[in-house]
PDB file of C-alpha atoms in Angstrom:
ATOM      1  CA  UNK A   1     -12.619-101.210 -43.967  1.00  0.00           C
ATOM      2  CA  UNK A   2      -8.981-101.699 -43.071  1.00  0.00           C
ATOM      3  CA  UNK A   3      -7.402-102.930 -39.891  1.00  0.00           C
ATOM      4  CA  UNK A   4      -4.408-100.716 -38.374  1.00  0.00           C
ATOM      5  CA  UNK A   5      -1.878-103.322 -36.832  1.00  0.00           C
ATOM      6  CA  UNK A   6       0.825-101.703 -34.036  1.00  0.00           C
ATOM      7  CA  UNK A   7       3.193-102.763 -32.085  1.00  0.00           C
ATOM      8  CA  UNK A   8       3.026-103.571 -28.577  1.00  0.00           C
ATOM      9  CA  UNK A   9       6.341-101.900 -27.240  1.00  0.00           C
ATOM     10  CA  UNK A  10       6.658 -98.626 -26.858  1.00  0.00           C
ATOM     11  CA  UNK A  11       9.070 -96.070 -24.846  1.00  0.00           C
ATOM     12  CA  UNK A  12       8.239 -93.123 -22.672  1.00  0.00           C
ATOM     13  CA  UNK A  13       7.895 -89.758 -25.258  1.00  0.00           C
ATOM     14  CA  UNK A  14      10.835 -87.556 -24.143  1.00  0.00           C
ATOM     15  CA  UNK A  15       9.656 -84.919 -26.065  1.00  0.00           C
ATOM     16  CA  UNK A  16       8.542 -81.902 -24.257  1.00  0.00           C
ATOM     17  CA  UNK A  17       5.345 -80.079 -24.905  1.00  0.00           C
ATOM     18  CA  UNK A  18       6.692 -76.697 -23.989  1.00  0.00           C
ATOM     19  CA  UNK A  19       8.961 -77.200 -27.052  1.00  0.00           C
ATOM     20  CA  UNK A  20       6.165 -76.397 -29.379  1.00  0.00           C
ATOM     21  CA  UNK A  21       4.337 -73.156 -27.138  1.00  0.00           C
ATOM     22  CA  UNK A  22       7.023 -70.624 -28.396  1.00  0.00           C
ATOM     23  CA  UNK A  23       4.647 -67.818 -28.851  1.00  0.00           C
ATOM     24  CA  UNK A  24       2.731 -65.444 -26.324  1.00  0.00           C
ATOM     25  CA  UNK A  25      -1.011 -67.047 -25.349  1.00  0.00           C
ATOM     26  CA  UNK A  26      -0.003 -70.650 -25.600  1.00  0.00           C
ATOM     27  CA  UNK A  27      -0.413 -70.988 -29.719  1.00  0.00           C
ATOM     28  CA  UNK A  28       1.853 -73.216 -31.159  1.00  0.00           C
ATOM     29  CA  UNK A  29       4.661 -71.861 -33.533  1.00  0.00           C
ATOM     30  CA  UNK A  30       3.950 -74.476 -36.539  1.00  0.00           C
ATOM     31  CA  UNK A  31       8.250 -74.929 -36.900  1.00  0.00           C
ATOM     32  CA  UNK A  32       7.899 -75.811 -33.195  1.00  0.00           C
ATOM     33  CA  UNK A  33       5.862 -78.425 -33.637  1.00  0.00           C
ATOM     34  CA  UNK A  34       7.011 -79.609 -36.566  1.00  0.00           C
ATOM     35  CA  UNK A  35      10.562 -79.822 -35.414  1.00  0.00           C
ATOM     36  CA  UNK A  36       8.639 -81.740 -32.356  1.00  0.00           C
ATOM     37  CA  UNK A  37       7.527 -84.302 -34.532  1.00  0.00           C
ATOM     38  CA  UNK A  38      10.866 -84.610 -36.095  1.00  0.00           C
ATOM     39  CA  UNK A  39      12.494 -85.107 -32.245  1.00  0.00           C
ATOM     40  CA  UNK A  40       9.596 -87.985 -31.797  1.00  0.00           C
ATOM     41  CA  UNK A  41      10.753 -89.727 -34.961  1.00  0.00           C
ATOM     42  CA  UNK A  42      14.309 -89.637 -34.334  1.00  0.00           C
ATOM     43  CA  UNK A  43      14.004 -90.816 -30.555  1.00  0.00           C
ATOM     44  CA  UNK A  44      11.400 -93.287 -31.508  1.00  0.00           C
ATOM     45  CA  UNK A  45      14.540 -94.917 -33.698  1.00  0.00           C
ATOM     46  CA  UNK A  46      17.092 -94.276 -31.219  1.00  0.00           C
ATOM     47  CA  UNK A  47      16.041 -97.297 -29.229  1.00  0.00           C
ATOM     48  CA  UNK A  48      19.158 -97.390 -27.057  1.00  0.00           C
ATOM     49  CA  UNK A  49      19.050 -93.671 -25.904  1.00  0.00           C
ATOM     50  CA  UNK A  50      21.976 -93.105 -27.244  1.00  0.00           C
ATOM     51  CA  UNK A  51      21.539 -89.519 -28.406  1.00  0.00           C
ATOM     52  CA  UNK A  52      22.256 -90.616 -32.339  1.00  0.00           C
ATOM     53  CA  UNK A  53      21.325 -93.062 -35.119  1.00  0.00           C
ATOM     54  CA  UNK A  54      23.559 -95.099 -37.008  1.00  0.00           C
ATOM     55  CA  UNK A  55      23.428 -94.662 -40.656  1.00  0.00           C
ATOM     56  CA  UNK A  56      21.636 -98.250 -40.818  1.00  0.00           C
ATOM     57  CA  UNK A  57      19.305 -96.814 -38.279  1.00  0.00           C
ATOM     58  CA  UNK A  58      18.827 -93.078 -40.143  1.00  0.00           C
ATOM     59  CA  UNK A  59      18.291 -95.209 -43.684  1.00  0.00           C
ATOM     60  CA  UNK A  60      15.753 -97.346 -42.535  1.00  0.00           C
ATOM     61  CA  UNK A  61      13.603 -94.758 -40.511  1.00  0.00           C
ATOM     62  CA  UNK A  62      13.778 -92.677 -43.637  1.00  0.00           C
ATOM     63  CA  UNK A  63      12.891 -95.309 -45.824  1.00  0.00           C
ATOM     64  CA  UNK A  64      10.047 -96.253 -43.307  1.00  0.00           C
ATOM     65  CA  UNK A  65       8.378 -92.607 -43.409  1.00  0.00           C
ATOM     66  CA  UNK A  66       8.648 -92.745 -46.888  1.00  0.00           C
ATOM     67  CA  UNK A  67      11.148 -90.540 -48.343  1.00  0.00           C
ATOM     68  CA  UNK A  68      12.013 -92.998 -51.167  1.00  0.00           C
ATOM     69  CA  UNK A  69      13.845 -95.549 -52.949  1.00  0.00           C
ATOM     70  CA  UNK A  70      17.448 -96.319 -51.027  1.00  0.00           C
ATOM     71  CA  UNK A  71      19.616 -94.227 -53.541  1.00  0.00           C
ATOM     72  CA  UNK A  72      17.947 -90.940 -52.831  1.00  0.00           C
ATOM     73  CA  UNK A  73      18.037 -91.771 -49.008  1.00  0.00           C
ATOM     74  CA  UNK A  74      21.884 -92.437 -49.673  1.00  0.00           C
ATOM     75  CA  UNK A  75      22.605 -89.069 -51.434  1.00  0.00           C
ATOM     76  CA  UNK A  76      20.474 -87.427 -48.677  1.00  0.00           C
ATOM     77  CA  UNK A  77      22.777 -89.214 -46.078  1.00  0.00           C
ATOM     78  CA  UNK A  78      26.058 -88.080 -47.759  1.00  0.00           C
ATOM     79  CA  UNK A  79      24.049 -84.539 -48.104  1.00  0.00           C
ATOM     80  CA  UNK A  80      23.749 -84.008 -44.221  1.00  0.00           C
ATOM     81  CA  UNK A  81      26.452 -86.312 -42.845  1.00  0.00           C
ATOM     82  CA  UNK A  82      29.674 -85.470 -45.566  1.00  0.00           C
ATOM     83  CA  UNK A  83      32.472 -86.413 -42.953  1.00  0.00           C
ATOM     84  CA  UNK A  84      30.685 -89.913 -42.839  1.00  0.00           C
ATOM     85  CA  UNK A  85      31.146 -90.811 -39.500  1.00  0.00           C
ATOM     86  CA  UNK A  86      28.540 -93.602 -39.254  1.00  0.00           C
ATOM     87  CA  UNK A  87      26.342 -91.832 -36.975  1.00  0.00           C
ATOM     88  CA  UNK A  88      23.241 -89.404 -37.432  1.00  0.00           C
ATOM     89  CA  UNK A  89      23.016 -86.555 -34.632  1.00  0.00           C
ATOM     90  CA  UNK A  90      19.514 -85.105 -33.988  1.00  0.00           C
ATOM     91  CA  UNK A  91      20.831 -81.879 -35.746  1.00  0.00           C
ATOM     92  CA  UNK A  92      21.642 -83.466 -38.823  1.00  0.00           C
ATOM     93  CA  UNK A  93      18.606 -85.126 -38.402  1.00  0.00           C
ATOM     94  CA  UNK A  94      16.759 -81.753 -38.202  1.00  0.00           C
ATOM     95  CA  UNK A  95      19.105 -80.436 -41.515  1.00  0.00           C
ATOM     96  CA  UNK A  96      17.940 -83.197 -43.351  1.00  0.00           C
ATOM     97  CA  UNK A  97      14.233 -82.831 -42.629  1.00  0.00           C
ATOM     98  CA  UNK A  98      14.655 -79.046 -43.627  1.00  0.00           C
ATOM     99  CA  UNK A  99      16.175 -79.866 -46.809  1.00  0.00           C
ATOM    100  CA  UNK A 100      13.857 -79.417 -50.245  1.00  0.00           C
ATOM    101  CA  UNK A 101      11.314 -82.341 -50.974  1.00  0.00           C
ATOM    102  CA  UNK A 102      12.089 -84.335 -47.131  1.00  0.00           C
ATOM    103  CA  UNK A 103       9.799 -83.480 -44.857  1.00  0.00           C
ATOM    104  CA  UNK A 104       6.654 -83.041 -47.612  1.00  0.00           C
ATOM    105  CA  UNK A 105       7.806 -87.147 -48.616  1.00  0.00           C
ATOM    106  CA  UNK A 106       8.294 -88.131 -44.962  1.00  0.00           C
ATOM    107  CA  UNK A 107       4.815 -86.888 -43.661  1.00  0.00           C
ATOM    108  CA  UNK A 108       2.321 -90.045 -43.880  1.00  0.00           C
ATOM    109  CA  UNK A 109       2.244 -90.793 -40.260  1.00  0.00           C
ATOM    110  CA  UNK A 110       3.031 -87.194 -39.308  1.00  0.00           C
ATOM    111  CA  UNK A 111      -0.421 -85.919 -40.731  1.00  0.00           C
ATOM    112  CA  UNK A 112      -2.587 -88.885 -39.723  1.00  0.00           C
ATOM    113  CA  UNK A 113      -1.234 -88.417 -36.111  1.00  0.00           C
ATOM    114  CA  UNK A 114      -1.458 -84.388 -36.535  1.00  0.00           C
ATOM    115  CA  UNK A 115      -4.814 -85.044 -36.990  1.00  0.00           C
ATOM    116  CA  UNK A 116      -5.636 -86.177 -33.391  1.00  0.00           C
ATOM    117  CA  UNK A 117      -3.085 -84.077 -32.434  1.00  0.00           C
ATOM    118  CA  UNK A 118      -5.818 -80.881 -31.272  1.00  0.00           C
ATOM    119  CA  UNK A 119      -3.244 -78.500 -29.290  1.00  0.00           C
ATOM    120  CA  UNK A 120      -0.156 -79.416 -31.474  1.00  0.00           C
ATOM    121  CA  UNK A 121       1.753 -80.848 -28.447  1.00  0.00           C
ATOM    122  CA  UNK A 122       2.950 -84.371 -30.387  1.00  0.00           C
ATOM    123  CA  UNK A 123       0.020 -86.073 -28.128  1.00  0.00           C
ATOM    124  CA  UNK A 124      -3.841 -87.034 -28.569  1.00  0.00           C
ATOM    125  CA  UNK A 125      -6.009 -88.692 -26.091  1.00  0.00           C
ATOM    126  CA  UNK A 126      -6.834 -92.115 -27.054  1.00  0.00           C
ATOM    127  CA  UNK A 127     -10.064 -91.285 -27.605  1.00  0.00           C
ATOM    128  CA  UNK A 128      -9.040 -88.701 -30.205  1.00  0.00           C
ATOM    129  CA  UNK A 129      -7.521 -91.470 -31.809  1.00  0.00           C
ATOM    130  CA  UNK A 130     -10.041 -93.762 -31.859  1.00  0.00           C
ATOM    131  CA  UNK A 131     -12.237 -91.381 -33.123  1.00  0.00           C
ATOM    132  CA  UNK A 132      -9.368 -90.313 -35.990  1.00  0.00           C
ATOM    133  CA  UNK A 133      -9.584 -93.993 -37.106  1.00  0.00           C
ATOM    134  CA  UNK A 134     -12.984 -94.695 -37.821  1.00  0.00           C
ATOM    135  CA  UNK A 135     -13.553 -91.518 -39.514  1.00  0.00           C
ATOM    136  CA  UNK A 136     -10.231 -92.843 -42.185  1.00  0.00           C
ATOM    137  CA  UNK A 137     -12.546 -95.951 -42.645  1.00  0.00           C
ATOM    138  CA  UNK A 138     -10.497 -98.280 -39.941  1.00  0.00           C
ATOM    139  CA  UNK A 139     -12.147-100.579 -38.276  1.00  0.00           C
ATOM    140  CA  UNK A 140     -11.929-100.094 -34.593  1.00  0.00           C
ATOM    141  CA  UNK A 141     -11.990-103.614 -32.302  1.00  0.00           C
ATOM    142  CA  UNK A 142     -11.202-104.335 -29.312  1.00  0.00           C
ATOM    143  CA  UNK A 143      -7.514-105.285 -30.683  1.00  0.00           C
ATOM    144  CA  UNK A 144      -7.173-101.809 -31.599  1.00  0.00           C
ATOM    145  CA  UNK A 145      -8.514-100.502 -28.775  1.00  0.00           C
ATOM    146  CA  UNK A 146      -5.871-102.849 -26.295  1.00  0.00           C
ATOM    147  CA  UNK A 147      -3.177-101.214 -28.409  1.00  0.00           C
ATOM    148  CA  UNK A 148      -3.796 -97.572 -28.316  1.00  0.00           C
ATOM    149  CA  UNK A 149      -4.324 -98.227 -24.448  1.00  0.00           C
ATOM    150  CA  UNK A 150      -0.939-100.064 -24.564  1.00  0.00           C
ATOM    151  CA  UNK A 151       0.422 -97.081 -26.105  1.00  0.00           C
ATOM    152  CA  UNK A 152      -0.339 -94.444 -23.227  1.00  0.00           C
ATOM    153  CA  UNK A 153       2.932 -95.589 -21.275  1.00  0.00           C
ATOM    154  CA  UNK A 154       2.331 -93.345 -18.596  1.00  0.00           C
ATOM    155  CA  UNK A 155      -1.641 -93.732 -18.274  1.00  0.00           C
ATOM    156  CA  UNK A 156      -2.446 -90.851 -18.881  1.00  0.00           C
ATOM    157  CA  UNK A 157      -5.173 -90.851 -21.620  1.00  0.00           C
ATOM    158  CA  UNK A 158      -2.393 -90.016 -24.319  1.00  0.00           C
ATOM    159  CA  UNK A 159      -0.355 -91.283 -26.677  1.00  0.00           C
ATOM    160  CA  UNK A 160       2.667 -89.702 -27.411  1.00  0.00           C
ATOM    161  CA  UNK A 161       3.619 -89.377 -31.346  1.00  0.00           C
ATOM    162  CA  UNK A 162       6.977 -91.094 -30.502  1.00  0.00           C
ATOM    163  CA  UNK A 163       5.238 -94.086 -28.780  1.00  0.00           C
ATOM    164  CA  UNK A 164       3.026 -94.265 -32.166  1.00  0.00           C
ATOM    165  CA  UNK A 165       5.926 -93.755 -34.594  1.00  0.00           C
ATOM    166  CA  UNK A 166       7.987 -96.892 -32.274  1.00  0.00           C
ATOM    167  CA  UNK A 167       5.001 -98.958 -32.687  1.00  0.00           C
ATOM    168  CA  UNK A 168       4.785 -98.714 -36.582  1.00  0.00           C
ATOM    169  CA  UNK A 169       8.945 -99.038 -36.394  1.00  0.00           C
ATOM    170  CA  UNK A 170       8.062-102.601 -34.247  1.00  0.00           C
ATOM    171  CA  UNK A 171       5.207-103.749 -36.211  1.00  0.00           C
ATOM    172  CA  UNK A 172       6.894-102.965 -39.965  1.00  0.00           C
ATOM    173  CA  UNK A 173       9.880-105.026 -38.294  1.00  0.00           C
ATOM    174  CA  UNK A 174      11.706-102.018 -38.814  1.00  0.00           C
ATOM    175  CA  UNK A 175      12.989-101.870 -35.206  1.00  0.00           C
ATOM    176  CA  UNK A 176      13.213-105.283 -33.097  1.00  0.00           C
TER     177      UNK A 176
END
């Protein structure tokens, strides 16, 4: 069995779960909440609030979710961003995740999360996630369980995707 290690600092999810209930009855349009993950990931790099990411920033997240080695990231960049003005705006962000081959080679912590994720709002209960974990085969301790309770920021019994994603950025050393 394998041990998940997160981070211990996280930031309030400012993502909001009426984003993804576009459609009559409450059923999530799946662009909704994919675009809803997509906001998570972004915010959970933009640290500072600032509304953008550097180019640093936008190549390392990428790199982090997995898109690939730092060449393709940089043609993606130059892709989305062609006036090269050093920053990444959550639109471009969005055009980038839309474009072929991205979001399929971004989506390792976007489908183990999705997983927990029952009403497709970007949050699980932490017992959804505990649950999520030992059926992948990771062992779930105490450690783990401090975490995931570290993660619900607003004590709520959930964990926002965005407070998961900033704990993997923390722990990787990705974000400091």
């Amino acid at each position: 069995m394998s041990k998940l290690k997160m981070g211990n600092k996280c930031c309030k999810c400012t993502s909001d779960k009426d984003e993804a209930y576009q459609k009559k009855g409450g059923e999530p349009n799946p662009d909704d909440y994919e675009k809803l993950y997509f906001k998570a990931e972004f915010t959970a790099m933009d640290k500072e609030n600032r509304g953008k990411l550097t180019t640093s920033e936008f190549v390392k997240l990428m790199m982090f979710l997995g898109y690939g080695e730092r060449w393709k990231v940089d043609e993606l960049l130059k892709a989305v961003n062609p006036e090269g003005d050093g920053y990444i705006t959550i639109d471009e962000f969005y055009s980038a995740m839309k474009r072929p081959g991205v979001t399929e080679g971004t989506s390792r912590l976007r489908d183990i999360f999705f997983k927990f994720d029952d009403n497709k709002d970007g949050r699980a209960t932490k017992e959804q996630i505990l649950q999520g974990f030992a059926d992948m085969g990771i062992e779930v301790d105490d450690e783990i369980k401090e975490k995931i309770n570290k993660l619900d920021t607003n004590n709520d019994g959930k964990v926002a995707y965005q407070d998961f994603v900033q704990s993997q950025l923390l722990t990787k050393g990705v974000l400091k």
